[in-house]
Every structure is written in structure tokens, then in C-alpha cells.
PDB file of C-alpha atoms in Angstrom:
ATOM      1  CA  MET O1250       4.898 -23.176  -1.905  1.00  0.00           C
ATOM      2  CA  THR O1251       2.002 -25.565  -2.142  1.00  0.00           C
ATOM      3  CA  GLY O1252       3.019 -29.125  -2.449  1.00  0.00           C
ATOM      4  CA  GLY O1253       6.700 -27.941  -3.318  1.00  0.00           C
ATOM      5  CA  THR O1254       5.428 -25.683  -6.087  1.00  0.00           C
ATOM      6  CA  LEU O1255       6.003 -22.145  -6.078  1.00  0.00           C
ATOM      7  CA  VAL O1256       2.754 -20.335  -6.256  1.00  0.00           C
ATOM      8  CA  GLY O1257       3.600 -16.714  -5.817  1.00  0.00           C
ATOM      9  CA  THR O1258       6.216 -14.242  -5.178  1.00  0.00           C
ATOM     10  CA  ILE O1259       6.586 -10.610  -3.812  1.00  0.00           C
ATOM     11  CA  GLN O1260       9.168  -8.224  -4.004  1.00  0.00           C
ATOM     12  CA  CYS O1261      10.439  -5.132  -2.135  1.00  0.00           C
ATOM     13  CA  TRP O1262      12.784  -2.719  -2.887  1.00  0.00           C
ATOM     14  CA  PRO O1263      14.903   0.323  -1.412  1.00  0.00           C
ATOM     15  CA  VAL O1264      13.792   3.719  -2.956  1.00  0.00           C
ATOM     16  CA  VAL O1265      13.882   7.286  -1.682  1.00  0.00           C
ATOM     17  CA  LEU O1266      11.916  10.200  -2.168  1.00  0.00           C
ATOM     18  CA  GLU O1267      14.207  13.112  -3.548  1.00  0.00           C
ATOM     19  CA  LEU O1268      12.010  16.259  -2.378  1.00  0.00           C
ATOM     20  CA  ASP O1269      12.147  18.936  -4.577  1.00  0.00           C
ATOM     21  CA  GLY O1270      12.459  21.387  -1.352  1.00  0.00           C
ATOM     22  CA  GLY O1271      15.529  19.725   0.074  1.00  0.00           C
ATOM     23  CA  GLY O1272      15.527  16.064   1.916  1.00  0.00           C
ATOM     24  CA  ALA O1273      15.534  12.579   1.434  1.00  0.00           C
ATOM     25  CA  VAL O1274      12.414  10.115   2.606  1.00  0.00           C
ATOM     26  CA  PRO O1275      13.647   6.601   2.503  1.00  0.00           C
ATOM     27  CA  LEU O1276      10.805   4.073   1.138  1.00  0.00           C
ATOM     28  CA  VAL O1277      10.448   0.670   0.381  1.00  0.00           C
ATOM     29  CA  MET O1278       8.349  -0.291  -3.155  1.00  0.00           C
ATOM     30  CA  VAL O1279       6.533  -3.200  -2.986  1.00  0.00           C
ATOM     31  CA  GLY O1280       6.328  -5.236  -6.076  1.00  0.00           C
ATOM     32  CA  PRO O1281       5.447  -6.881  -8.268  1.00  0.00           C
ATOM     33  CA  VAL O1282       3.322  -9.496  -6.405  1.00  0.00           C
ATOM     34  CA  ALA O1283       2.517 -12.332  -8.982  1.00  0.00           C
ATOM     35  CA  ILE O1284       0.394 -15.340  -8.251  1.00  0.00           C
ATOM     36  CA  GLU O1285       0.161 -18.399 -10.777  1.00  0.00           C
ATOM     37  CA  PRO O1286      -2.703 -17.590 -12.789  1.00  0.00           C
ATOM     38  CA  ALA O1287      -4.526 -20.673 -12.129  1.00  0.00           C
ATOM     39  CA  LEU O1288      -4.312 -20.322  -8.400  1.00  0.00           C
ATOM     40  CA  GLN O1289      -5.327 -16.634  -8.359  1.00  0.00           C
ATOM     41  CA  GLY O1290      -8.581 -15.471  -6.426  1.00  0.00           C
ATOM     42  CA  MET O1291      -7.635 -18.029  -3.466  1.00  0.00           C
ATOM     43  CA  GLY O1292      -6.091 -15.924  -0.907  1.00  0.00           C
ATOM     44  CA  HIS O1293      -2.373 -16.114  -2.156  1.00  0.00           C
ATOM     45  CA  GLY O1294      -1.681 -12.629  -2.558  1.00  0.00           C
ATOM     46  CA  GLN O1295      -3.337 -11.588   0.536  1.00  0.00           C
ATOM     47  CA  ALA O1296      -1.137 -13.927   2.238  1.00  0.00           C
ATOM     48  CA  LEU O1297       1.983 -12.519   0.887  1.00  0.00           C
ATOM     49  CA  MET O1298       0.732  -9.143   1.178  1.00  0.00           C
ATOM     50  CA  ALA O1299       0.290  -9.517   5.035  1.00  0.00           C
ATOM     51  CA  ALA O1300       3.731 -11.274   5.544  1.00  0.00           C
ATOM     52  CA  MET O1301       5.296  -8.303   3.936  1.00  0.00           C
ATOM     53  CA  GLN O1302       3.463  -5.840   5.793  1.00  0.00           C
ATOM     54  CA  ALA O1303       4.537  -8.165   9.049  1.00  0.00           C
ATOM     55  CA  ALA O1304       7.968  -8.234   8.021  1.00  0.00           C
ATOM     56  CA  ALA O1305       8.126  -4.376   7.096  1.00  0.00           C
ATOM     57  CA  ASP O1306       6.343  -3.481  10.421  1.00  0.00           C
ATOM     58  CA  ALA O1307       8.991  -5.549  12.443  1.00  0.00           C
ATOM     59  CA  LEU O1308      11.574  -3.146  10.515  1.00  0.00           C
ATOM     60  CA  ASP O1309       9.862  -0.124  11.325  1.00  0.00           C
ATOM     61  CA  LEU O1310       9.233   0.214   7.777  1.00  0.00           C
ATOM     62  CA  GLY O1311       5.620  -0.272   7.789  1.00  0.00           C
ATOM     63  CA  ASP O1312       5.024   3.390   7.484  1.00  0.00           C
ATOM     64  CA  ARG O1313       7.027   3.852   4.579  1.00  0.00           C
ATOM     65  CA  LEU O1314       5.695   1.472   1.825  1.00  0.00           C
ATOM     66  CA  MET O1315       4.381   2.632  -1.864  1.00  0.00           C
ATOM     67  CA  LEU O1316       3.932   0.642  -5.062  1.00  0.00           C
ATOM     68  CA  ILE O1317       2.389   1.081  -8.371  1.00  0.00           C
ATOM     69  CA  GLY O1318      -0.927  -1.032  -8.759  1.00  0.00           C
ATOM     70  CA  ASP O1319      -4.679  -1.308  -8.862  1.00  0.00           C
ATOM     71  CA  PRO O1320      -6.284   1.046  -6.043  1.00  0.00           C
ATOM     72  CA  GLY O1321      -9.190  -1.368  -5.839  1.00  0.00           C
ATOM     73  CA  TYR O1322      -6.809  -4.165  -4.846  1.00  0.00           C
ATOM     74  CA  TYR O1323      -4.242  -2.481  -2.702  1.00  0.00           C
ATOM     75  CA  GLY O1324      -6.377  -0.181  -1.005  1.00  0.00           C
ATOM     76  CA  ARG O1325      -7.609  -3.175   1.355  1.00  0.00           C
ATOM     77  CA  PHE O1326      -4.048  -3.031   2.445  1.00  0.00           C
ATOM     78  CA  GLY O1327      -4.205   0.476   3.430  1.00  0.00           C
ATOM     79  CA  PHE O1328      -2.531   1.909   0.545  1.00  0.00           C
ATOM     80  CA  THR O1329      -3.950   5.381  -1.164  1.00  0.00           C
ATOM     81  CA  ALA O1330      -2.802   8.018  -3.741  1.00  0.00           C
ATOM     82  CA  GLU O1331      -3.871  10.559  -0.997  1.00  0.00           C
ATOM     83  CA  SER O1332      -0.049  11.857  -0.443  1.00  0.00           C
ATOM     84  CA  THR O1333       0.992  10.732  -3.999  1.00  0.00           C
ATOM     85  CA  GLY O1334      -0.112  13.410  -6.250  1.00  0.00           C
ATOM     86  CA  ARG O1335       3.149  15.525  -6.351  1.00  0.00           C
ATOM     87  CA  TRP O1336       5.505  12.664  -6.265  1.00  0.00           C
ATOM     88  CA  ARG O1337       7.210  12.096  -9.847  1.00  0.00           C
ATOM     89  CA  THR O1338       8.704   8.632 -11.236  1.00  0.00           C
ATOM     90  CA  PRO O1339      11.495   8.108 -13.885  1.00  0.00           C
ATOM     91  CA  GLY O1340       9.139   6.736 -16.194  1.00  0.00           C
ATOM     92  CA  PRO O1341       5.315   7.196 -17.113  1.00  0.00           C
ATOM     93  CA  VAL O1342       2.528   6.174 -14.605  1.00  0.00           C
ATOM     94  CA  ASP O1343      -1.020   6.607 -14.058  1.00  0.00           C
ATOM     95  CA  ARG O1344      -1.090   8.880 -11.474  1.00  0.00           C
ATOM     96  CA  HIS O1345      -4.218   6.989  -9.749  1.00  0.00           C
ATOM     97  CA  ARG O1346      -1.856   3.845  -9.501  1.00  0.00           C
ATOM     98  CA  LEU O1347       0.486   5.351  -7.558  1.00  0.00           C
ATOM     99  CA  LEU O1348       0.014   4.504  -4.210  1.00  0.00           C
ATOM    100  CA  ALA O1349       1.510   4.746  -0.504  1.00  0.00           C
ATOM    101  CA  ARG O1350       0.900   3.361   2.879  1.00  0.00           C
ATOM    102  CA  GLY O1351       1.872   5.253   5.879  1.00  0.00           C
ATOM    103  CA  SER O1352       1.010   8.244   8.268  1.00  0.00           C
ATOM    104  CA  THR O1353       4.402   9.902   8.006  1.00  0.00           C
ATOM    105  CA  LEU O1354       4.523  10.339   4.187  1.00  0.00           C
ATOM    106  CA  PRO O1355       4.954  13.816   2.851  1.00  0.00           C
ATOM    107  CA  ASP O1356       2.519  15.281   0.621  1.00  0.00           C
ATOM    108  CA  ALA O1357       4.940  17.031  -1.230  1.00  0.00           C
ATOM    109  CA  PRO O1358       6.936  17.234  -4.740  1.00  0.00           C
ATOM    110  CA  GLY O1359       9.592  15.051  -5.349  1.00  0.00           C
ATOM    111  CA  MET O1360      11.031  12.295  -7.235  1.00  0.00           C
ATOM    112  CA  LEU O1361      11.265   8.817  -6.242  1.00  0.00           C
ATOM    113  CA  GLY O1362      14.626   6.912  -7.723  1.00  0.00           C
ATOM    114  CA  PRO O1363      16.436   3.953  -6.257  1.00  0.00           C
ATOM    115  CA  ARG O1364      18.136   4.273  -2.652  1.00  0.00           C
ATOM    116  CA  VAL O1365      21.946   3.151  -2.414  1.00  0.00           C
TER     117      VAL O1365
END
């Protein structure tokens, strides 16, 4: 909020990677991150990402984050496509935009879906 006006939002969703070989990995899907267009480029998105990462770390979820987004932007927050190459999504996705952050993420085939 800037002067009482909402300038951006970030959402986080509980998801799961159902591994083809059995087992499930709980993850948090980040996004969308949205900033009022006239206020983009002023650090609001970075502030939202930092607050999200701090909250995830406090809940021991900082090693289980994923999103679909621009690798150039989200790479600065530690998100890469290194472990997501064999992950599948319910709908179409540009493979290079399926990103994750964490040292314990499986590099294994599986399907992403909602966690209930």
C-alpha cells in the first residue's frame, strides 16, 4: 500500500508434485505477482517477493517454491528451471518458464496439481 492505495499483490497456492514413481512433494506455487502498471520498476515487486520468501522461510517452505514466469526476472530470487524439466502441468506451459527454488526439489517426472 502506498498512501492507502493498493499498488500490488502476490499470491501463493498449495500445490503438489505427484511423482510418476510414487510419492508426492508438497510445494508452494507463487503467483501471480502484479504491480499497478504505472508503478512498475519502482521495487514493489521485489519487496513482495522478499516478503513472500521471508514468510516461506519462517514456515520451512522456502525450499519448496515454484512458479511460472520470466526466468530473467525470477532468477534474481533464486528460481531456475534446473529441476523442473520433467515436471508436467495440467495445461500448456513454456518449459523454460516453469521455475522452482530449493535445494530439495526432485529432478524427477511428475504432475503438478492442487494440494488438498
